[in-house]
Amino acid sequence: MDNKLIVAQKIKAALPDLSVEEITDLLEIPKNAAMGDLAFPAFSLAKLLRKAPQMIASDLAKKIDSSKFEKIEAVGPYVNFFLNKKDISQAVLTEVVAKGDDYASQNLGQGRKVAIDMSSPNIAKPFSIGHLRSTVIGDSLARIFEKMGYQSVKINHLGDWGKQFGMLIVAYKKWGNSEAVTANPINELLKLYVRINAEAQEHPELDEEARDWFRKLEANDPEALELWQWFRDESLVEFNRLYDELGVSFDSYNGEAFYNDKMDEVVELLQEKNLLQESQGAQVVNLEKYGIEHPALIKKSDGATLYITRDLAAALYRKRTYNFAKAIYVVGNEQAAHFKQLKAVLKEMGYDWSDQITHVPFGLVTKEGKKLSTRKGNVILLEPTIAEAIKRAEDQIDSKNPDLANKQAVAHAVGVGAIKFYDLKTDRLNGYDFDLEAMVSFEGETGPYVQYAYARIQSILRKANFTPNTSGNYQLDDAESWEIIRLIQDFPRYISRAAHDFEPSIIAKFAINLAQAFNKYYAHKRILDDSPERNSRLALSYATGLVLKEALRLLGVDAPKEM
Ligand code: ARG
């Protein structure tokens, strides 16, 4: 049970004027452990009880039943509560042992669905570091929501439609070569795309040709469709290789093209609801009353639909198909205006469920402090970068533990985990500098540091041949174990906060704190020594390992048993 609730119920018995909720809200966690585990400030009661806060505090301290506490003490206007560490460590460790991997699972979601729009790279374009962030954050949020009792639906809203496909078709027909595309699809298609854009500067007729081809594509012309399908398939082969490396999967690859035949309905609905206005030949929805200056452009003067038109169709489709309780879009902050428009248009259309939509933005990644730019050659190529991370992990394992079995698999878990963890430990909205050396380091606030703490615990448990038991005596009351117990006890609350704020960094920071607390404990206590506490110490190690592994799992990071 929650410590605040235990204390609040005791206070309530001595102070019937306030409700348990009011008391819980007032309770503070003192910064200094000498002031107890929880403190109740009496200031706000002075008026109600017509007494000085100091008096109220000392009266309360005497009145409250202290049998379940180490002590209860009035200090000035505060009543300080020192919890019974032995009782709580017993209760917490027993609960972890009994629940195993289900420890901290919750049922807030009651099986309802969360649709997560994530990754969503553009066909025939390189997978950017922004898409990597979206993939990693989206995957972690899916896991966190599952832990909260929701069902996640991971949707890869591929950028597989738009005028650029007209450009690509023209370029391919002029200069393309099918072997080159098959051998190295994205690189080759990108070259064609760059070339046609450059040449179109001087030969505007190319733009006209591209528009024609895109029109053909929209009209299901077989040749256009076949080329488009081929570009898409080849690009997906490359993307899927990356997803396999990252260990991320999707429930749907319905991208923009999927909504081609679903946009007429959107336009009709907007017409019916009288929301479309003409502006320079185009159809727009005015959103001024939402404080949005730019109207949403739904249909261009030549009849072409737009990114937001497809997103409107997608939102309608997802609501019908999944009946989501929440729909989140993990997309860079630079698209904030787009998602504001999307929500506002849906609201204008009268859909209350537009309130269930959240754009979950994230910040930019830099390299050596500079913005990434394909044009300026400041790029991070993901596949070679991941390979490099794995190699660095392997080098460190070679020097620490040269005889390790499954070295390749462990190096993979450490290298890939390092990149993910570094991304996820950052407050989502902040960017970070892509520094492979810092990411893969075994020291500092890194994935490998947490994984190493987990592996160390497994080695201790193996040496002791320890099997946990729900009727074991697991009482501890030293300061170092108390820090660990408190973290483990709060794990469910960290998870619900992470879900509420769409913020995996809360879990990553928690994992670092727990690993650090355990390493401190390990430095102070000889866990394996013969001592009456030996079994409790092993149970504490076991519970720490279990929670560390679960925290890493929620981030999509594997925890090798040895490294
Ligand atoms: N393909 C887009 C891009 O790379 C991201 C799509 C995000 N999802 C969405 N439903 N708009 O910028």
XYZ file of C-alpha atoms and ligand atoms in Angstrom:
575
model
C 0.000 0.000 0.000
C 0.952 3.583 -0.531
C 2.865 5.034 2.427
C 1.021 8.339 2.160
C -2.256 6.529 2.526
C -1.068 4.597 5.592
C -0.023 7.829 7.265
C -3.091 9.778 6.127
C -5.421 7.173 7.614
C -3.614 7.352 10.947
C -3.834 11.156 10.955
C -7.509 11.033 9.999
C -8.254 8.933 13.085
C -6.812 11.725 15.229
C -8.102 14.604 13.100
C -11.650 13.918 11.941
C -12.120 17.476 10.556
C -10.172 16.678 7.383
C -10.754 13.988 4.776
C -8.123 11.373 3.954
C -7.719 13.010 0.512
C -7.150 16.447 2.015
C -4.580 15.009 4.398
C -2.847 13.096 1.595
C -2.549 16.299 -0.414
C -0.935 18.083 2.511
C 1.652 15.389 3.271
C 5.191 16.233 2.205
C 8.278 14.135 1.627
C 11.078 15.845 3.598
C 14.313 16.493 1.716
C 16.318 15.498 4.763
C 15.897 11.902 5.955
C 16.455 13.105 9.566
C 12.986 14.700 9.323
C 11.385 11.348 8.657
C 9.835 9.732 5.604
C 6.713 11.878 5.519
C 5.845 15.163 7.185
C 2.487 16.736 7.923
C 2.481 20.561 8.053
C -0.025 22.033 10.491
C -0.099 25.636 9.167
C -3.293 25.374 7.205
C -5.169 24.042 10.246
C -4.431 27.041 12.467
C -7.546 28.930 11.371
C -9.833 25.932 11.506
C -8.709 24.791 14.962
C -7.952 28.294 16.368
C -4.601 27.123 17.625
C -0.957 27.826 16.828
C 0.516 25.364 14.293
C 3.212 24.273 16.781
C 0.505 23.377 19.304
C -1.501 21.471 16.716
C 1.606 19.514 15.647
C 2.586 18.515 19.180
C -1.003 17.545 20.115
C -1.329 15.457 16.953
C 1.994 13.698 17.520
C 0.736 12.595 20.944
C -2.697 11.564 19.748
C -1.756 9.466 16.688
C -1.418 5.729 17.204
C 2.303 5.127 16.697
C 2.314 1.343 16.885
C 2.983 0.902 13.164
C 5.826 3.442 13.064
C 9.449 3.642 14.132
C 8.533 6.972 15.683
C 6.310 10.006 15.293
C 7.764 13.339 16.285
C 6.584 16.959 16.336
C 9.229 19.425 15.183
C 7.931 23.012 15.174
C 4.798 23.162 13.014
C 5.426 19.723 11.475
C 4.599 16.187 12.524
C 7.330 13.889 11.180
C 6.615 10.247 10.523
C 9.337 7.596 10.507
C 7.962 4.520 8.814
C 8.697 1.060 10.102
C 11.394 0.067 7.617
C 11.293 -3.601 8.503
C 7.553 -3.909 7.975
C 7.671 -2.028 4.712
C 10.651 -3.888 3.279
C 8.903 -7.132 4.166
C 5.693 -6.045 2.447
C 7.378 -4.619 -0.652
C 9.754 -7.531 -1.245
C 7.007 -10.091 -0.685
C 4.796 -8.297 -3.184
C 7.551 -8.240 -5.842
C 8.278 -11.932 -5.310
C 4.594 -12.829 -5.515
C 3.844 -10.785 -8.626
C 7.072 -11.322 -10.547
C 7.068 -9.572 -13.927
C 3.527 -8.392 -13.240
C 4.727 -6.237 -10.388
C 3.571 -2.625 -10.962
C 1.118 -3.621 -13.711
C -2.061 -1.554 -13.512
C -5.518 -1.602 -14.987
C -6.282 2.043 -15.673
C -6.774 1.208 -19.358
C -9.207 -1.673 -18.817
C -8.274 -3.034 -22.220
C -9.142 0.156 -24.086
C -7.008 1.042 -27.088
C -4.294 3.623 -27.576
C -3.497 4.290 -31.217
C 0.123 5.349 -31.557
C 1.170 7.037 -34.791
C 4.923 6.492 -34.799
C 8.039 6.228 -36.954
C 6.259 7.120 -40.231
C 9.244 7.666 -42.548
C 8.862 8.826 -46.131
C 9.221 6.352 -48.966
C 12.256 6.891 -51.172
C 13.838 9.202 -48.604
C 16.423 8.345 -45.973
C 15.171 7.337 -42.535
C 16.108 10.369 -40.456
C 17.176 10.626 -36.853
C 13.800 12.269 -36.188
C 12.131 9.091 -37.434
C 14.409 7.127 -35.116
C 13.270 9.248 -32.159
C 9.641 8.736 -33.119
C 10.206 4.975 -33.426
C 11.953 4.602 -30.092
C 9.673 6.940 -28.105
C 6.530 5.474 -29.710
C 7.600 1.910 -28.976
C 8.340 2.759 -25.344
C 4.987 4.533 -24.923
C 3.240 1.466 -26.355
C 4.912 -0.674 -23.692
C 4.141 1.798 -20.913
C 0.468 1.977 -21.904
C 0.260 -1.818 -22.088
C 1.641 -1.921 -18.551
C -1.160 0.478 -17.570
C -3.757 -1.952 -18.920
C -4.327 -0.417 -22.361
C -3.980 -2.195 -25.663
C -1.566 -0.426 -27.969
C -1.982 -0.154 -31.736
C 1.317 0.853 -33.314
C 0.704 2.557 -36.630
C 3.401 3.369 -39.164
C 1.801 6.190 -41.147
C 4.204 5.888 -44.076
C 4.786 8.964 -46.208
C 3.970 7.122 -49.415
C 1.895 9.644 -51.324
C 2.204 13.122 -52.744
C 3.527 15.030 -55.705
C 7.072 13.838 -55.049
C 6.068 10.466 -56.489
C 5.300 12.212 -59.765
C 8.805 13.693 -59.633
C 10.311 10.283 -58.936
C 8.494 8.584 -61.772
C 9.632 11.210 -64.269
C 13.226 11.002 -63.009
C 13.226 7.226 -63.090
C 11.844 7.102 -66.598
C 14.511 9.545 -67.786
C 17.642 8.405 -65.937
C 16.777 5.413 -63.780
C 18.172 1.926 -63.805
C 16.316 -0.935 -62.220
C 19.380 -2.866 -60.989
C 20.733 0.189 -59.225
C 17.406 0.769 -57.469
C 17.113 -2.846 -56.378
C 20.702 -2.906 -55.106
C 20.461 0.265 -53.063
C 16.898 1.530 -53.190
C 16.781 4.560 -50.968
C 20.143 5.914 -51.985
C 19.335 5.526 -55.674
C 15.830 6.971 -55.421
C 17.139 9.889 -53.399
C 19.725 10.613 -56.116
C 16.993 10.641 -58.740
C 14.854 12.892 -56.569
C 17.668 15.356 -55.949
C 18.554 15.434 -59.643
C 15.034 16.097 -60.862
C 14.525 18.848 -58.328
C 17.737 20.515 -59.440
C 16.910 20.192 -63.140
C 13.368 21.418 -62.639
C 14.812 24.758 -61.547
C 15.896 25.371 -65.132
C 13.311 23.256 -66.896
C 9.946 24.041 -65.337
C 8.313 21.708 -67.868
C 9.631 18.831 -65.699
C 7.387 20.058 -62.889
C 4.456 19.938 -65.268
C 5.347 16.377 -66.268
C 5.593 15.368 -62.634
C 2.174 16.815 -61.900
C 0.791 14.826 -64.826
C 2.297 11.624 -63.521
C 0.990 12.237 -60.064
C -2.465 12.835 -61.528
C -2.135 9.522 -63.351
C -1.122 7.887 -60.120
C -4.176 9.307 -58.385
C -6.279 7.969 -61.253
C -4.854 4.459 -60.809
C -2.910 4.431 -64.069
C -1.317 0.937 -64.186
C 2.190 2.046 -65.154
C 2.294 4.791 -62.537
C 0.875 2.466 -59.928
C 3.376 -0.264 -60.692
C 6.361 2.074 -60.327
C 4.970 3.548 -57.136
C 4.382 0.081 -55.684
C 7.912 -0.930 -56.566
C 9.499 2.160 -54.974
C 7.411 1.528 -51.896
C 8.274 -2.166 -51.623
C 11.994 -1.566 -52.069
C 12.019 1.218 -49.493
C 10.144 -0.944 -47.017
C 12.721 -3.709 -47.352
C 15.304 -1.199 -46.162
C 13.140 0.211 -43.391
C 12.268 -3.268 -42.157
C 15.936 -4.155 -41.875
C 16.303 -1.225 -39.519
C 13.164 -2.115 -37.534
C 14.520 -5.651 -37.098
C 17.785 -4.272 -35.745
C 15.846 -2.077 -33.343
C 13.438 -4.851 -32.361
C 10.405 -2.692 -33.132
C 7.271 -3.984 -34.846
C 4.023 -2.404 -36.042
C 0.371 -3.358 -36.080
C -0.314 -1.358 -39.217
C 1.654 0.047 -42.141
C -1.308 1.976 -43.505
C 0.368 5.097 -44.795
C -0.910 8.158 -46.564
C -1.740 6.280 -49.780
C -4.130 4.033 -47.892
C -6.440 7.024 -47.452
C -6.715 7.881 -51.160
C -10.195 6.480 -51.464
C -11.214 7.795 -48.037
C -10.753 11.491 -48.604
C -13.879 12.174 -50.611
C -15.854 11.374 -47.514
C -13.895 13.925 -45.510
C -14.479 16.603 -48.097
C -18.198 15.754 -48.270
C -18.549 15.857 -44.506
C -16.849 19.235 -44.401
C -19.196 20.482 -47.114
C -22.275 19.144 -45.352
C -21.225 20.867 -42.167
C -20.651 24.057 -44.128
C -17.076 24.335 -43.018
C -15.347 24.685 -46.387
C -14.552 28.121 -47.708
C -13.023 29.085 -50.992
C -9.745 30.928 -50.915
C -7.939 31.656 -54.190
C -9.539 28.632 -55.790
C -8.597 26.323 -52.924
C -10.884 24.824 -50.257
C -9.974 25.750 -46.695
C -11.354 25.524 -43.148
C -11.093 28.708 -41.165
C -9.798 28.114 -37.634
C -9.542 31.640 -36.276
C -11.899 30.947 -33.399
C -9.333 28.412 -32.118
C -6.676 31.094 -32.172
C -5.144 29.463 -35.240
C -4.209 32.097 -37.757
C -3.697 29.910 -40.829
C -6.731 28.134 -42.259
C -6.388 24.396 -42.910
C -5.866 23.794 -46.622
C -7.995 20.790 -47.575
C -8.010 20.821 -51.354
C -5.794 22.743 -53.749
C -7.186 24.655 -56.710
C -6.212 21.765 -59.040
C -8.232 19.369 -56.870
C -5.176 17.743 -55.213
C -5.565 16.772 -51.576
C -2.988 17.465 -48.905
C -1.153 16.008 -45.947
C -3.838 17.226 -43.548
C -6.655 15.849 -45.732
C -5.059 12.419 -45.433
C -4.586 12.874 -41.690
C -8.269 13.770 -41.296
C -9.269 10.619 -43.187
C -6.809 8.627 -41.066
C -8.228 9.986 -37.806
C -11.780 9.068 -38.838
C -10.655 5.633 -39.971
C -8.761 4.966 -36.749
C -11.633 6.046 -34.544
C -13.976 3.689 -36.403
C -11.555 0.807 -36.669
C -10.033 0.860 -33.197
C -12.451 2.958 -31.195
C -9.408 4.306 -29.389
C -9.545 5.870 -25.942
C -6.484 7.877 -26.899
C -4.763 8.611 -30.175
C -1.241 9.919 -29.971
C 1.081 11.178 -32.680
C 4.772 10.910 -31.912
C 6.079 13.466 -34.374
C 8.760 16.192 -34.172
C 7.893 19.521 -32.662
C 8.255 21.203 -36.053
C 4.840 19.752 -36.971
C 3.074 21.241 -33.930
C 1.049 23.649 -36.077
C -0.164 20.804 -38.295
C -1.499 18.810 -35.361
C -3.164 21.874 -33.830
C -5.010 22.301 -37.115
C -5.888 18.620 -37.292
C -7.449 18.624 -33.817
C -9.251 21.891 -34.435
C -10.793 20.738 -37.725
C -12.052 17.539 -36.071
C -13.501 19.629 -33.246
C -15.166 21.928 -35.772
C -16.673 18.821 -37.374
C -18.335 18.107 -34.055
C -16.263 15.118 -32.971
C -15.868 15.206 -29.186
C -13.216 12.561 -29.482
C -10.853 15.140 -30.923
C -10.051 15.723 -27.234
C -8.585 12.207 -27.110
C -5.932 13.214 -29.644
C -2.514 14.301 -28.441
C 0.478 15.371 -30.437
C 3.528 14.068 -28.545
C 6.360 16.201 -29.898
C 10.096 15.836 -29.383
C 13.166 18.000 -29.876
C 15.962 17.997 -32.437
C 19.097 15.888 -32.419
C 22.373 17.629 -33.226
C 25.795 16.270 -34.075
C 28.811 18.003 -32.572
C 26.460 20.768 -31.558
C 25.357 21.433 -35.146
C 22.009 20.914 -36.768
C 21.801 17.887 -39.007
C 21.509 18.707 -42.672
C 21.666 16.370 -45.648
C 22.681 19.307 -47.796
C 25.657 20.259 -45.611
C 26.782 16.674 -45.217
C 26.132 16.686 -41.455
C 24.164 13.434 -41.403
C 23.840 10.365 -39.213
C 23.461 7.235 -41.311
C 21.578 4.894 -39.066
C 22.684 1.438 -40.156
C 26.436 2.099 -39.984
C 25.914 4.013 -36.729
C 24.133 1.086 -35.098
C 26.850 -1.274 -36.324
C 29.446 1.039 -34.775
C 27.588 1.093 -31.445
C 27.528 -2.714 -31.404
C 31.237 -2.848 -32.183
C 32.035 -0.427 -29.367
C 29.961 -2.500 -26.975
C 31.822 -5.604 -28.068
C 35.217 -3.945 -27.503
C 34.242 -3.095 -23.935
C 32.945 -6.600 -23.281
C 36.183 -7.992 -24.700
C 38.208 -6.071 -22.175
C 35.902 -6.716 -19.193
C 34.711 -10.252 -19.799
C 36.599 -11.875 -22.698
C 35.199 -15.379 -22.117
C 31.550 -14.336 -22.182
C 29.273 -16.737 -24.045
C 26.923 -15.230 -26.690
C 29.172 -12.225 -26.988
C 27.560 -11.155 -30.282
C 24.041 -11.214 -28.909
C 25.053 -9.362 -25.750
C 26.964 -6.739 -27.746
C 23.868 -6.243 -29.888
C 21.649 -5.757 -26.838
C 24.129 -3.319 -25.311
C 24.872 -1.331 -28.486
C 21.263 -0.932 -29.607
C 20.073 -0.487 -26.011
C 22.644 2.282 -25.536
C 21.274 4.326 -28.437
C 17.657 3.864 -27.326
C 18.342 4.567 -23.668
C 20.245 7.771 -24.404
C 17.361 9.017 -26.493
C 14.734 8.055 -23.934
C 16.455 9.426 -20.848
C 16.247 12.929 -22.324
C 13.082 14.886 -21.573
C 11.279 14.349 -24.833
C 10.996 18.024 -25.761
C 14.686 18.625 -25.288
C 16.989 17.675 -28.072
C 20.373 16.086 -27.495
C 23.723 15.744 -29.158
C 24.274 12.381 -30.827
C 27.455 11.264 -29.068
C 28.074 7.575 -29.598
C 30.950 7.477 -27.142
C 28.805 8.824 -24.287
C 25.903 6.547 -25.275
C 27.845 3.294 -25.159
C 29.876 4.150 -22.048
C 29.473 1.794 -19.089
C 29.818 4.795 -16.758
C 27.402 7.659 -16.274
C 23.679 7.786 -16.918
C 23.629 5.237 -19.716
C 21.861 2.090 -20.813
C 24.986 -0.054 -20.393
C 25.345 1.224 -16.810
C 21.848 0.002 -15.939
C 22.315 -3.262 -17.863
C 25.569 -3.843 -16.014
C 23.893 -3.404 -12.637
C 21.285 -5.959 -13.692
C 23.941 -8.446 -14.858
C 25.886 -7.993 -11.609
C 22.763 -8.814 -9.612
C 22.176 -11.962 -11.662
C 25.730 -13.067 -10.969
C 25.212 -12.560 -7.205
C 21.990 -14.555 -7.300
C 23.665 -17.352 -9.252
C 26.518 -17.551 -6.754
C 24.081 -17.740 -3.875
C 21.810 -20.140 -5.700
C 18.969 -17.980 -4.409
C 15.291 -18.723 -5.012
C 12.829 -16.172 -3.657
C 9.901 -17.288 -1.607
C 6.674 -15.480 -0.702
C 6.894 -16.646 2.899
C 10.525 -15.594 3.364
C 11.524 -13.217 6.119
C 12.669 -10.102 4.274
C 13.125 -7.424 6.897
C 15.714 -4.721 6.404
C 16.187 -1.385 8.098
C 19.534 0.066 7.057
C 19.698 3.405 5.213
C 21.049 1.999 1.911
C 18.434 -0.702 1.509
C 15.726 1.790 2.504
C 16.564 3.956 -0.500
C 16.117 0.923 -2.759
C 12.891 -0.187 -1.088
C 11.381 3.267 -1.520
C 12.217 3.308 -5.235
C 10.813 -0.172 -5.816
C 7.702 0.727 -3.855
C 7.203 3.824 -6.024
C 7.749 2.047 -9.367
C 3.989 1.879 -10.141
C 3.683 5.621 -9.611
C 6.643 6.366 -11.903
C 4.934 4.286 -14.587
C 1.602 6.050 -14.253
C 3.321 9.423 -14.398
C 5.238 8.369 -17.521
C 1.949 7.353 -19.172
C 0.146 10.489 -18.065
C 2.895 12.791 -19.361
C 3.764 10.608 -22.401
C 7.286 10.765 -21.031
C 9.491 7.632 -21.114
C 12.356 9.672 -19.607
C 10.626 9.254 -16.229
C 11.233 5.501 -16.464
C 14.800 5.915 -17.750
C 15.698 8.256 -14.883
C 14.070 5.896 -12.430
C 16.201 3.013 -13.782
C 19.367 5.075 -13.367
C 18.430 6.006 -9.787
C 17.672 2.416 -8.885
C 20.914 1.126 -10.441
C 22.870 3.802 -8.587
C 21.140 3.009 -5.297
C 21.942 -0.654 -5.730
C 25.592 0.018 -6.562
C 25.832 2.095 -3.397
C 24.309 -0.755 -1.423
C 26.709 -3.218 -3.022
C 29.638 -1.031 -1.984
C 28.405 -0.909 1.661
C 27.063 -4.396 2.343
C 28.603 -7.755 1.735
C 25.517 -9.352 0.322
C 26.915 -12.881 0.185
C 28.481 -12.875 3.676
C 27.110 -15.153 6.334
C 24.760 -12.943 8.280
C 21.227 -13.193 9.634
C 20.327 -10.631 6.976
C 21.751 -12.650 4.074
C 18.400 -13.877 2.817
C 16.811 -10.427 3.016
C 19.756 -8.915 1.160
C 19.418 -11.497 -1.568
C 15.690 -10.862 -1.819
C 16.422 -7.155 -2.115
C 18.920 -7.892 -4.900
C 16.412 -10.146 -6.619
C 13.653 -7.509 -6.460
C 16.016 -4.800 -7.703
C 17.009 -6.990 -10.654
C 13.418 -7.754 -11.507
C 12.402 -4.099 -11.426
C 15.482 -2.959 -13.386
C 14.724 -5.495 -16.075
C 11.099 -4.433 -16.230
C 12.048 -0.740 -16.416
C 14.445 -1.520 -19.295
C 11.756 -3.578 -21.012
C 9.399 -0.592 -20.852
C 12.074 1.345 -22.743
C 12.489 -1.417 -25.321
C 15.968 -2.260 -23.994
C 17.048 -5.867 -23.376
C 18.756 -6.938 -20.169
C 21.398 -9.653 -20.739
C 21.984 -11.954 -17.763
C 25.722 -11.643 -18.155
C 27.902 -9.023 -19.746
N 5.921 11.232 -42.820
C 5.933 12.385 -41.976
C 7.325 12.969 -41.906
O 8.295 12.274 -42.077
C 5.508 12.070 -40.563
C 4.091 11.565 -40.446
C 3.557 11.687 -39.057
N 2.238 11.173 -38.890
C 1.102 11.738 -39.300
N -0.027 11.113 -39.105
N 1.099 12.939 -39.864
O 7.462 14.155 -41.656
